[in-house]
XYZ file of C-alpha atoms in Angstrom:
478
model
C 75.125 154.375 96.745
C 72.348 151.933 97.568
C 72.513 148.350 96.487
C 68.739 148.360 95.987
C 66.111 151.082 95.987
C 62.465 150.026 96.257
C 59.820 152.390 94.917
C 56.626 152.040 96.942
C 55.883 150.678 100.408
C 52.630 148.818 100.189
C 52.731 145.193 101.230
C 54.647 144.175 98.080
C 57.411 146.742 98.574
C 57.520 146.035 102.305
C 57.851 142.278 101.658
C 60.709 142.884 99.225
C 62.436 145.121 101.771
C 61.911 142.538 104.513
C 63.477 139.801 102.392
C 66.451 141.917 101.284
C 67.085 143.054 104.871
C 68.242 139.492 105.597
C 71.365 140.193 103.527
C 74.406 142.445 103.771
C 72.975 145.125 101.510
C 72.257 148.834 101.631
C 68.555 149.057 100.836
C 66.277 152.090 100.628
C 62.517 152.469 100.199
C 61.034 155.569 98.592
C 57.374 156.159 99.477
C 55.538 159.242 98.272
C 52.940 159.179 101.076
C 53.469 160.085 104.735
C 53.067 156.477 105.860
C 53.317 152.925 104.595
C 50.317 150.865 103.384
C 48.339 153.841 102.076
C 47.317 152.343 98.724
C 45.675 149.013 97.939
C 47.134 147.495 101.120
C 44.909 149.473 103.481
C 41.671 148.890 101.557
C 41.171 145.256 100.618
C 39.403 142.138 101.842
C 42.191 141.111 104.275
C 42.056 137.551 102.934
C 44.981 135.164 102.649
C 43.617 133.032 99.819
C 44.221 129.280 99.868
C 45.443 129.213 96.249
C 42.847 127.213 94.306
C 41.815 130.090 92.038
C 44.988 130.890 90.010
C 45.630 128.983 86.810
C 48.240 126.264 87.480
C 51.694 127.158 86.242
C 51.269 130.898 86.747
C 53.245 133.034 89.158
C 49.978 133.730 90.953
C 49.529 130.013 91.624
C 53.087 129.408 92.763
C 53.446 132.505 94.915
C 49.950 132.389 96.434
C 50.410 128.952 97.987
C 53.950 129.721 99.138
C 52.929 133.132 100.496
C 50.100 131.743 102.626
C 52.464 129.107 103.977
C 54.974 131.804 104.967
C 52.313 134.137 106.375
C 51.337 131.845 109.224
C 54.817 131.903 110.776
C 55.495 135.528 109.858
C 52.312 136.780 111.507
C 53.273 134.872 114.638
C 56.848 136.140 114.693
C 55.867 139.747 113.911
C 52.776 139.893 116.151
C 50.269 140.491 113.347
C 46.605 139.581 113.991
C 45.905 136.374 112.038
C 43.203 133.716 112.007
C 43.293 130.444 109.995
C 39.517 130.454 109.554
C 39.258 128.688 106.182
C 36.917 129.538 103.307
C 33.936 128.255 101.348
C 33.106 128.880 97.684
C 29.383 128.517 97.102
C 27.418 127.139 94.150
C 23.741 128.089 93.937
C 22.762 125.811 91.061
C 23.808 122.598 89.360
C 25.152 124.743 86.515
C 27.760 126.189 88.902
C 28.907 122.833 90.253
C 31.483 122.358 87.414
C 33.097 125.661 88.483
C 33.683 124.245 91.966
C 35.101 121.073 90.455
C 37.478 123.124 88.288
C 38.627 125.150 91.312
C 39.167 121.897 93.196
C 41.254 120.542 90.297
C 43.345 123.719 90.164
C 43.829 123.682 93.912
C 45.075 120.093 93.914
C 47.492 120.898 91.088
C 48.658 124.044 92.890
C 49.342 122.090 96.086
C 46.557 123.530 98.248
C 46.103 121.264 101.303
C 42.850 119.904 102.675
C 40.449 120.859 99.863
C 37.043 119.194 99.929
C 33.854 119.389 97.864
C 30.760 119.590 100.087
C 27.035 119.324 99.600
C 24.844 122.279 100.459
C 23.769 120.630 103.712
C 27.392 119.925 104.673
C 28.267 123.571 104.016
C 25.332 124.725 106.195
C 26.529 122.422 108.962
C 29.764 124.446 108.978
C 28.003 127.796 108.441
C 24.346 127.692 109.581
C 23.569 131.176 108.231
C 24.227 130.236 104.607
C 21.330 130.483 102.195
C 19.107 127.458 101.697
C 19.726 127.877 97.958
C 23.375 126.729 98.280
C 23.641 123.319 96.583
C 27.399 122.718 96.900
C 30.600 124.304 98.195
C 34.374 124.058 98.029
C 35.996 124.044 101.473
C 39.577 125.338 101.765
C 40.779 125.078 105.385
C 44.160 126.709 104.652
C 42.626 130.127 103.850
C 43.120 132.751 106.542
C 42.475 136.377 107.452
C 44.871 138.989 108.810
C 45.233 142.710 109.413
C 46.641 143.806 106.022
C 47.966 147.221 107.011
C 49.607 145.828 110.150
C 51.101 142.993 108.081
C 52.674 145.593 105.788
C 53.763 147.739 108.726
C 55.302 144.752 110.510
C 57.314 143.759 107.433
C 58.460 147.358 106.898
C 59.308 147.936 110.577
C 61.326 144.729 110.668
C 63.174 145.764 107.532
C 63.972 149.146 109.127
C 65.190 147.448 112.315
C 67.522 145.434 110.085
C 69.009 148.521 108.453
C 66.698 149.405 105.553
C 66.247 153.175 105.125
C 62.637 154.296 104.638
C 62.061 157.730 103.122
C 58.460 158.914 103.366
C 57.011 161.959 101.546
C 59.414 161.208 98.707
C 57.778 161.481 95.309
C 59.475 159.972 92.254
C 60.104 162.516 89.495
C 62.425 160.649 87.115
C 65.055 157.983 86.571
C 68.077 157.563 84.379
C 70.411 154.668 83.783
C 74.066 155.107 84.696
C 77.211 153.065 84.288
C 76.747 151.720 87.835
C 72.975 151.246 87.814
C 70.351 153.985 88.225
C 69.927 157.531 89.450
C 66.471 157.971 90.930
C 65.259 161.573 91.061
C 62.687 162.542 93.688
C 61.092 165.502 95.426
C 63.733 164.976 98.149
C 66.724 164.880 95.813
C 68.532 162.211 93.815
C 69.560 158.709 94.927
C 71.956 156.315 93.240
C 71.395 152.576 93.281
C 72.775 149.506 91.578
C 69.282 147.955 91.348
C 65.738 149.358 91.426
C 62.535 147.523 92.338
C 59.276 148.961 91.033
C 56.579 148.201 93.630
C 54.429 151.242 92.924
C 51.049 149.496 92.817
C 48.512 151.296 90.641
C 51.338 153.565 89.404
C 53.727 150.738 88.486
C 53.099 151.250 84.761
C 54.119 154.912 84.979
C 57.247 154.028 86.969
C 58.198 151.303 84.483
C 57.816 153.741 81.591
C 60.385 156.055 83.180
C 62.942 153.271 82.926
C 62.026 151.314 79.799
C 59.737 151.089 76.806
C 56.111 150.285 77.707
C 55.509 146.549 78.137
C 52.303 146.329 80.185
C 49.261 148.492 80.906
C 47.621 148.874 84.287
C 43.829 148.951 84.423
C 42.793 150.116 87.910
C 39.673 148.442 89.309
C 37.770 149.825 92.293
C 36.134 147.593 94.870
C 33.637 148.909 97.434
C 32.997 147.444 100.878
C 30.801 147.467 103.936
C 32.403 147.138 107.365
C 29.847 146.016 109.930
C 29.876 146.342 113.707
C 31.055 143.553 115.989
C 27.408 142.685 116.591
C 27.565 141.095 113.101
C 31.071 139.674 113.563
C 29.913 136.103 114.208
C 27.425 135.945 111.337
C 29.933 133.639 109.621
C 33.125 132.043 110.889
C 34.777 131.513 107.512
C 35.383 133.539 104.377
C 32.334 133.021 102.153
C 32.867 133.390 98.391
C 30.558 132.939 95.449
C 31.742 131.247 92.248
C 34.275 133.586 90.582
C 33.618 135.343 87.288
C 35.690 137.107 84.653
C 35.865 140.280 86.783
C 37.269 138.604 89.903
C 36.479 136.536 92.962
C 33.210 138.369 93.527
C 31.438 139.658 96.620
C 32.540 137.907 99.807
C 31.318 137.843 103.381
C 34.016 137.348 106.005
C 34.905 137.855 109.645
C 37.793 140.192 110.410
C 40.599 139.660 112.901
C 39.194 142.606 114.877
C 35.795 140.946 115.339
C 33.806 142.775 112.659
C 32.178 141.526 109.460
C 33.429 142.715 106.066
C 31.309 142.492 102.918
C 32.449 143.254 99.350
C 33.844 144.118 96.897
C 32.236 144.950 93.611
C 34.537 145.578 90.637
C 34.484 148.685 88.483
C 37.124 150.114 86.156
C 38.194 153.579 87.244
C 40.710 156.203 86.268
C 43.672 156.428 88.616
C 43.273 155.958 92.336
C 39.545 156.749 92.659
C 38.472 155.430 96.064
C 35.071 157.104 96.218
C 31.998 155.010 97.048
C 28.713 155.066 95.160
C 25.117 154.219 95.995
C 24.824 151.867 93.039
C 28.044 150.041 93.889
C 27.140 149.562 97.546
C 23.622 148.446 96.633
C 25.121 145.792 94.357
C 27.431 144.607 97.146
C 24.571 144.415 99.642
C 22.164 142.559 97.369
C 24.820 140.135 96.116
C 26.087 139.312 99.621
C 22.580 138.518 100.827
C 22.392 135.786 98.201
C 25.082 134.005 100.266
C 24.030 135.038 103.772
C 20.464 136.430 103.749
C 20.420 137.376 107.431
C 23.189 140.025 107.326
C 21.942 143.162 109.087
C 23.365 146.022 107.036
C 21.916 148.548 109.479
C 24.927 147.620 111.617
C 27.298 149.125 109.030
C 29.856 151.420 110.656
C 31.871 152.321 107.561
C 31.930 152.107 103.780
C 35.196 152.313 101.880
C 36.774 151.458 98.552
C 40.171 150.256 97.401
C 41.774 150.225 93.981
C 43.743 147.220 92.757
C 46.183 147.190 89.871
C 45.359 144.691 87.147
C 46.952 144.120 83.761
C 45.715 142.170 80.772
C 48.182 139.337 81.330
C 46.122 137.319 83.775
C 49.183 137.002 86.000
C 51.540 139.068 88.116
C 54.126 141.048 86.170
C 57.335 140.076 87.957
C 60.271 140.424 85.607
C 63.362 142.436 84.807
C 61.928 145.383 82.904
C 65.409 146.708 82.094
C 68.983 146.073 83.181
C 69.027 146.023 87.005
C 65.370 147.173 87.076
C 62.754 144.756 88.461
C 59.004 145.218 87.988
C 56.652 143.926 90.683
C 53.490 145.040 88.904
C 49.919 143.949 88.355
C 49.834 142.720 91.950
C 46.080 142.329 92.275
C 44.432 139.509 94.232
C 46.030 137.289 95.539
C 48.750 139.890 96.090
C 48.344 140.136 99.869
C 48.447 136.335 100.094
C 51.539 136.094 97.895
C 53.476 139.059 99.349
C 56.257 137.287 101.302
C 56.755 134.820 98.452
C 56.973 137.752 96.023
C 59.722 139.141 98.250
C 61.606 135.844 98.043
C 61.172 135.665 94.278
C 62.309 139.275 93.851
C 65.553 138.537 95.707
C 66.053 135.450 93.547
C 65.632 137.433 90.301
C 67.996 140.184 91.480
C 70.604 137.558 92.361
C 70.345 136.141 88.841
C 70.883 139.672 87.543
C 74.100 140.108 89.520
C 73.146 141.171 93.054
C 75.301 139.417 95.647
C 73.228 137.971 98.483
C 75.258 137.295 101.620
C 73.199 136.430 104.696
C 73.547 138.498 107.864
C 74.344 136.860 111.172
C 72.284 139.454 113.025
C 68.904 139.402 111.249
C 66.050 140.315 113.619
C 62.720 138.624 112.940
C 60.532 139.557 115.861
C 58.117 142.318 116.802
C 55.787 142.827 119.727
C 52.915 145.225 120.355
C 51.036 145.818 123.597
C 47.283 145.195 123.288
C 45.980 146.369 126.641
C 42.485 144.920 126.301
C 43.920 141.435 125.717
C 45.919 141.435 128.969
C 44.762 139.772 132.186
C 43.708 141.933 135.129
C 47.028 141.240 136.848
C 49.014 142.070 133.711
C 47.095 145.328 133.272
C 47.730 146.362 136.852
C 51.446 145.643 136.590
C 51.720 147.580 133.332
C 49.847 150.613 134.661
C 52.003 150.657 137.791
C 55.093 150.690 135.597
C 53.730 153.186 133.049
C 50.574 155.114 134.110
C 49.767 156.114 130.487
C 48.486 152.578 129.929
C 45.780 153.318 132.488
C 44.266 156.163 130.442
C 41.757 154.800 127.924
C 41.616 156.972 124.809
C 39.406 154.850 122.534
C 36.468 153.443 124.496
C 35.079 151.306 121.649
C 38.327 149.337 121.263
C 39.796 149.913 124.770
C 42.960 151.526 123.420
C 45.120 153.385 125.920
C 47.423 156.376 125.728
C 50.322 154.065 126.508
C 49.683 152.085 123.323
C 49.630 155.284 121.251
C 52.896 156.444 122.838
C 54.386 153.028 122.113
C 53.439 153.431 118.429
C 55.010 156.882 118.345
C 58.292 155.362 119.539
C 58.246 152.536 116.990
C 60.620 152.237 113.995
C 57.975 153.831 111.722
C 55.986 156.239 113.915
C 52.606 157.583 112.775
C 52.063 161.247 111.929
C 48.288 161.166 111.358
C 45.102 160.164 113.146
C 44.585 157.248 110.765
C 48.235 156.295 111.158
C 47.531 155.805 114.868
C 44.342 153.931 113.948
C 46.223 151.461 111.767
C 48.760 150.767 114.492
C 46.653 150.465 117.648
C 42.976 150.380 116.467
C 41.973 153.714 118.049
C 38.986 154.815 115.967
C 38.217 151.345 114.579
C 35.114 150.866 116.699
C 31.441 151.644 116.397
C 31.793 155.423 116.738
C 34.648 155.491 114.175
C 36.733 157.970 116.123
C 33.914 160.292 117.172
C 35.050 160.149 120.789
C 38.773 159.435 120.576
C 39.690 161.418 117.448
C 40.218 164.803 119.165
C 42.201 163.142 121.948
C 44.443 161.422 119.417
C 45.039 164.804 117.749
C 46.087 166.287 121.112
C 48.501 163.418 121.815
C 50.055 163.622 118.342
C 50.482 167.403 118.567
C 52.026 167.157 122.027
C 54.409 164.325 121.198
C 55.426 165.636 117.759
C 55.852 169.188 119.065
C 53.495 170.766 116.522
C 50.207 172.637 116.507
C 46.962 170.599 116.410
C 46.343 172.412 113.130
C 49.304 170.571 111.636
C 47.866 167.119 112.372
C 46.229 165.392 109.411
C 43.543 162.747 109.220
C 45.612 160.563 106.887
C 47.474 161.653 103.750
C 49.326 164.945 103.531
C 46.893 167.848 103.257
C 43.948 166.140 104.990
C 43.891 168.656 107.838
C 41.204 168.380 110.491
C 41.291 171.957 111.739
C 41.090 175.359 110.067
C 44.759 176.303 109.889
C 45.719 179.966 110.261
C 47.936 181.356 107.515
C 50.378 182.706 110.035
C 51.630 181.518 113.371
C 50.934 177.813 112.920
C 47.799 177.961 115.047
C 44.411 176.479 114.275
C 40.770 177.389 114.616
C 38.200 174.728 115.295
């Protein structure tokens, strides 16, 4: 029997697993996809918000500020790309100035450090490419950016190294309460646990309703993005927001930790996990972003994508015991990525109040390292290639990713099984050609190392095959 089973391994579930792996507990994670971070976590703005936006006194406010504080050290310890670039919220008229003043007031009450109200000219001194129509701005130096999928992966890998059992391709089919806790039924059989954590993202409402009477409703909202080439990566050096509205924080313009520029999102209610992009949505994103930074060259776009976030009508995270020994971590929309490690702490605290014994381990491992060949010195590269020749074979030319790095990922605690799984771990396919050159080579390496046919290799989720698979014999036709 498990002490705790976590349903879902996006960044929220991974953070809960990471926190619980510090204790002498048997913990399992059930994830229906073939990899971690395949929901909202892989398709968001990658922003660690400073914490001025949430209403004071809410869980969002408390956990956002604490989460960003924890993230700085965690990203360093777990080798996750991170940049404390800061952010600006722009006002384009005197009518919007009171909104900045309200955000400043909230931020001070929430404990956000270093906030300052700037004039338009002061903002343009920091960011010369801002529009001349900006009349004022709120500067938050504690905001940061990170690699969201690698953040999730790092938390999950560290949890696994500390004894947590991750079960991928395991779809929840039902739950029932028992005298000792819960029996969780899945496509891979049944699992018993004393406690269950619901971290199922957009599907958290459905998971909750298997365990208890309905108490919240999830309203999925889709946000569409542009990802621009590195040639646009220095257009701004900070995260640039516009004054928020009732539908969210609005369209932002921001650098990424990989050197690109990200622009988006819009906000549109959708049914389920609809991550399609639309011409109207992308046009709105483009036109709105150019109000902030008119000089953005959208002809340098290398990818459009969309993510779906899980909102509820409460205006706050839903973090509460939904039933006896059953904890909901639901409605984790923005600032969910920012708050993730603090949500993990809070989840452990609530489970302890509900009877879970938390006894610290003496052997907790909190470190992770990944080889990034292109960041090494010439001498370091030469020494590495002499030791392991695979690091001398460049697979992804755009990002200078080597075969050695891919092999290293395949030997990690949570190895990839798809082309995009490799992409999320080592950046192969992240560059200007978006995998046009390296994709087939990644397929060959995966097939060779996993001992399967190239026809069995998927782009990302189960069923997203790249080759025409023969019905018999496991072969494939291009």
